[in-house]
XYZ file of C-alpha atoms in Angstrom:
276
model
C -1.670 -33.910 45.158
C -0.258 -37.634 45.867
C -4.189 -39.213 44.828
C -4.423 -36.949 42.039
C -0.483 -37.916 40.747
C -1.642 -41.333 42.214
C 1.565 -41.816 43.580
C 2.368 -42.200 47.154
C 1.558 -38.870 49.035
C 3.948 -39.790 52.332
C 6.571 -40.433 49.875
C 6.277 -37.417 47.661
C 5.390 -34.815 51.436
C 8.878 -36.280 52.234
C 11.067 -35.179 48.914
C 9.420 -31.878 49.121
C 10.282 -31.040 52.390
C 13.700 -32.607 52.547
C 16.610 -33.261 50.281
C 19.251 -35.846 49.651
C 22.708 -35.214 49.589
C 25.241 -37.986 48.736
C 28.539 -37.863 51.179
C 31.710 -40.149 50.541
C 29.870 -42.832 52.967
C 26.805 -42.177 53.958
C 23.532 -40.378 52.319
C 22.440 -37.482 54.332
C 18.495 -35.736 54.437
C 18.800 -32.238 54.745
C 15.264 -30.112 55.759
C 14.112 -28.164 52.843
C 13.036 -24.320 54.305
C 9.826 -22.934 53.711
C 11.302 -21.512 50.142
C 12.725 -24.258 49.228
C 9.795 -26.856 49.402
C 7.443 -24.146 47.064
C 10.394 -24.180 44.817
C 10.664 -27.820 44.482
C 6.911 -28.160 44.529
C 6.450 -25.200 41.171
C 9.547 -26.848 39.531
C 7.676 -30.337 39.789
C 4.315 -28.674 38.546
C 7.302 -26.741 35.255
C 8.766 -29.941 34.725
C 5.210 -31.736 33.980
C 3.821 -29.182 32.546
C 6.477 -28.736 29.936
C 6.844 -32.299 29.146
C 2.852 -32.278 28.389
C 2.967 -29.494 26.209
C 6.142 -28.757 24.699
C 9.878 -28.875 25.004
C 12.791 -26.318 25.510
C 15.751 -26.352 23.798
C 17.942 -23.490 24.229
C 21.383 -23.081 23.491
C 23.153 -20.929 26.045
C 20.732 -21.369 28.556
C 21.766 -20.521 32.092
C 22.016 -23.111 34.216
C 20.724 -20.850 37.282
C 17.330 -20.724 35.588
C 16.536 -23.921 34.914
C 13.780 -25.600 37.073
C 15.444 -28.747 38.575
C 13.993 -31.348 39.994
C 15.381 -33.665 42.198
C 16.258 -37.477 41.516
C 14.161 -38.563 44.504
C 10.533 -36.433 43.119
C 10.923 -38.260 40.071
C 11.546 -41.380 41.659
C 8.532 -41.102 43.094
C 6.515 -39.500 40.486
C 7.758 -42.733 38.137
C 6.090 -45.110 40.865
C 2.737 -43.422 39.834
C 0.144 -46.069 38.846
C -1.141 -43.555 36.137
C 0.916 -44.326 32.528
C 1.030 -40.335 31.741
C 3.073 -39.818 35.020
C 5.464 -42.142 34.345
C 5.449 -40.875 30.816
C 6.544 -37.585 31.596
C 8.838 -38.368 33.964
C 10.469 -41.178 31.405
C 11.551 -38.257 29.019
C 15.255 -37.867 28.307
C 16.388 -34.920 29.454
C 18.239 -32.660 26.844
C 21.130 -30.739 27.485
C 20.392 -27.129 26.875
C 23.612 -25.413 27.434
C 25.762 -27.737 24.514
C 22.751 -27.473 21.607
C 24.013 -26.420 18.514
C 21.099 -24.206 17.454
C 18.342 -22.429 19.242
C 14.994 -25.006 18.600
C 11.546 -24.158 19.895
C 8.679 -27.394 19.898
C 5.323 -26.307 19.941
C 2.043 -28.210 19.174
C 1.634 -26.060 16.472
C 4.823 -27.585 14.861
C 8.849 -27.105 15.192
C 10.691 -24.167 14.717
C 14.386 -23.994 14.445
C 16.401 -20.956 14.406
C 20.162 -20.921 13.828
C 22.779 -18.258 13.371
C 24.257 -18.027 10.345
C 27.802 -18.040 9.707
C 29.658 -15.569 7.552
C 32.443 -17.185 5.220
C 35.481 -14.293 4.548
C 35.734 -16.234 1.254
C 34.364 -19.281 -0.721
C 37.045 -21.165 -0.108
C 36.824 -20.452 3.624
C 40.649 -20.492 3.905
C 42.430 -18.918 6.771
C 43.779 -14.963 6.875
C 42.160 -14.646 3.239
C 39.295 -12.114 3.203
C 36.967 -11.330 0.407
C 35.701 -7.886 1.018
C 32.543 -7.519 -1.042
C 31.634 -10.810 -0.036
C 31.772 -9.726 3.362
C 30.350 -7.142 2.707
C 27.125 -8.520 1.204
C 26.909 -10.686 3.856
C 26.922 -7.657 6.567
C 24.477 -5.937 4.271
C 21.978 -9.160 3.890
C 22.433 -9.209 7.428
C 21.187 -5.553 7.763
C 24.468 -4.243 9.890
C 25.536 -1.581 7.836
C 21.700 -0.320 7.746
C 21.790 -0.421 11.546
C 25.380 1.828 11.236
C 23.518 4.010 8.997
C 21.127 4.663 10.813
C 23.137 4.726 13.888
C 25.024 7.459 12.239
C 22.432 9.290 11.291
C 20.805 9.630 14.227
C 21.745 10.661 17.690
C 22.378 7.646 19.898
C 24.356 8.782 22.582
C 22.587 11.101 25.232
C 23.478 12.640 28.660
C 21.764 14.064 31.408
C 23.086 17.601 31.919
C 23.832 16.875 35.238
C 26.102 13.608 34.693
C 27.750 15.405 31.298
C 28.759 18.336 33.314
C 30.300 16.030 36.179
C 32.170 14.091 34.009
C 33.283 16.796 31.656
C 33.687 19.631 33.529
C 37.503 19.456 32.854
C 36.811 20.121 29.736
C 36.344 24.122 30.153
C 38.031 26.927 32.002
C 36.457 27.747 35.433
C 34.689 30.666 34.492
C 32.928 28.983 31.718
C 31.448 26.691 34.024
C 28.336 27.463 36.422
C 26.705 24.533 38.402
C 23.725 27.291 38.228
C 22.960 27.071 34.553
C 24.012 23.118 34.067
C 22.796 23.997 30.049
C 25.353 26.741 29.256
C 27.923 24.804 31.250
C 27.478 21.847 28.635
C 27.016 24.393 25.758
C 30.135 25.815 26.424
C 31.873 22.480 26.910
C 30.564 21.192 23.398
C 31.263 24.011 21.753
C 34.866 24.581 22.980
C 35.938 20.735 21.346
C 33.255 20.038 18.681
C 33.650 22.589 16.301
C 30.457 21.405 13.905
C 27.531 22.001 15.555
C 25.662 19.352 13.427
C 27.282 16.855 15.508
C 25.154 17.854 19.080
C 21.699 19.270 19.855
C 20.243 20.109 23.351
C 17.350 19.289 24.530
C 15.702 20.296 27.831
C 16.793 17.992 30.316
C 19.896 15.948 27.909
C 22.128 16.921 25.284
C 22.868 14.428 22.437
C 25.931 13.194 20.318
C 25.955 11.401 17.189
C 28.173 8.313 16.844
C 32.026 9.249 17.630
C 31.707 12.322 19.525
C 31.188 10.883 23.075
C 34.721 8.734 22.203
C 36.330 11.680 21.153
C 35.257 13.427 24.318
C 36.601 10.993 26.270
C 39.810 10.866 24.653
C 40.315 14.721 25.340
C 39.488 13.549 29.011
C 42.118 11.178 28.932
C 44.554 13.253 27.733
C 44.319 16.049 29.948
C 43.745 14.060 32.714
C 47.440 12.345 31.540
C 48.953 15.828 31.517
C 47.173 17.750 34.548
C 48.911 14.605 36.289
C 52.021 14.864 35.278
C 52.216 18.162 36.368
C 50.687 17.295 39.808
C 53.386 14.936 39.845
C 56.657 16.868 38.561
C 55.429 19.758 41.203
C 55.513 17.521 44.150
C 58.251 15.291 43.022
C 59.738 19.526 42.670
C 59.117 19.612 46.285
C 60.222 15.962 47.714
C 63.836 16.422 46.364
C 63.961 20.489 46.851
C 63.360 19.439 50.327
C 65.582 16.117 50.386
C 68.356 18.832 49.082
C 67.670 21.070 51.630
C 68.054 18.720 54.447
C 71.320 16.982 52.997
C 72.468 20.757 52.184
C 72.084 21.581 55.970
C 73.771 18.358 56.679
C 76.832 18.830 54.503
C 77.546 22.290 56.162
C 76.977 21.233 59.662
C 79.477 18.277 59.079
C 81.949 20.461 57.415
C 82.073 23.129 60.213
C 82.647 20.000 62.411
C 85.165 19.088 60.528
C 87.022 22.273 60.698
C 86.659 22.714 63.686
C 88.394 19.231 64.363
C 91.279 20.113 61.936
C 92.083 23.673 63.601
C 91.915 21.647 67.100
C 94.329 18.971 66.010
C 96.830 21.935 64.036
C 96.795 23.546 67.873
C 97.518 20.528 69.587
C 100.469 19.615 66.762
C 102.035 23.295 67.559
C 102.023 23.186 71.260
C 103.619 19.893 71.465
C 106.179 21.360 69.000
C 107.210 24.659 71.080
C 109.817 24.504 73.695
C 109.738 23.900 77.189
């Protein structure tokens, strides 16, 4: 690989095996694994690869899955005697994750896609909206043909199995049978969604048009909320029934005490008040 680079091939076995990592005084070489030297090795081959043919430019790119390269392969690559090397290596870098659009070189020529930006009015002030502007611009966009057809359709689904697990609060015990995971469902939909335009069945999922899986959960939520506040006042009920109990028993058993410490001092008063 070094003749055919026609760089130095101790030079560039070294980078790819080890690393360079720069302390506070000192630089330290750190042994690349097995992994690790391919990796460097197929990001060199990327990086020249995609400097001979054509550049990326992405905006929002991860970081993670970019191809780096470390300083000291380029170093080396850039002491090649052949000019295309040091070419490639020579290119400025360009930062991927602060572009401003999404651009795409090819050979072919340059394509540049950007998103547009919807104005809420001509004048683009702030808090001032211009609703058929906005909404031309969500129709040239296509969004409200995508809600239409969102709306028309059926795009939430659920696998009998999972529907009935989730929603099995929904219905009264003997409406529900883990036996016949269809009529379980049926009987679930049917209870809460009164149009029946809104659901159909199929043989292994039932579906929902847009709205009805919200609303479902909603129902959830609020029996959930009031099956637990019943939990709650019964054994809050119990806590304090029992706290009154115990204080109850308590009270009396000090009072007798009492009494009986009263009636003991009253006979003690008398005898010391009766003659000799």
């Amino acid at each position: 690989m070094g003749e055919l680079l026609k760089v130095n091939s101790d030079e560039l076995r070294k980078w790819l095996k080890t690393r360079q990592i720069e302390s506070v005084n000192e630089l330290v070489l750190i042994p690349n694994s097995l992994e690790a030297a391919i990796a460097a090795r197929d990001a060199l081959a990327k990086h020249m690869y995609a400097n001979s043919f054509m550049e990326y430019d992405v905006n929002g790119f991860l970081e993670k899955n970019r191809d780096a390269v470390s300083k000291e392969l380029v170093n080396v690559i850039r002491q090649s005697k052949m000019s295309l090397c040091k070419q490639l290596m020579d290119m400025p870098e360009i930062d991927t994750l602060s572009a401003d659009a999404i651009k795409t070189h090819t050979l072919g020529g340059r394509l540049i896609i950007s998103a547009a930006k919807k104005q809420p009015n001509e004048a683009k002030l702030a808090f001032k909206w211009d609703a058929p502007k906005i909404v031309q611009q969500l129709r040239a966009c296509g969004v409200l043909e995508t809600v239409r057809i969102s709306a028309a359709g059926f795009p939430s689904r659920w696998v009998y199995l999972e529907f009935y697990m989730r929603y099995q609060l929904l219905c009264h015990r003997s409406l529900a049978n883990k036996s016949d995971l269809r009529q379980s469902c049926q009987n679930i939909a049917a209870k809460w969604i009164t149009d029946e335009d809104k659901y159909r069945f199929g043989n292994t999922q039932i579906f929902f048009r847009a709205g009805q899986v919200a609303y479902l959960e909603q129902v959830r939520a609020n029996l959930r909320k009031k099956y637990i506040t019943i939990i709650q006042s019964v054994v809050r009920r119990f806590i304090w029934r029992k706290r009154f109990c115990v204080c109850s028993i308590l009270l009396l058993v000090f009072s007798v005490m009492l009494g009986d410490i009263w009636h003991v001092k009253e006979h003690k008063q008398l005898e010391s008040k009766e003659p000799p």
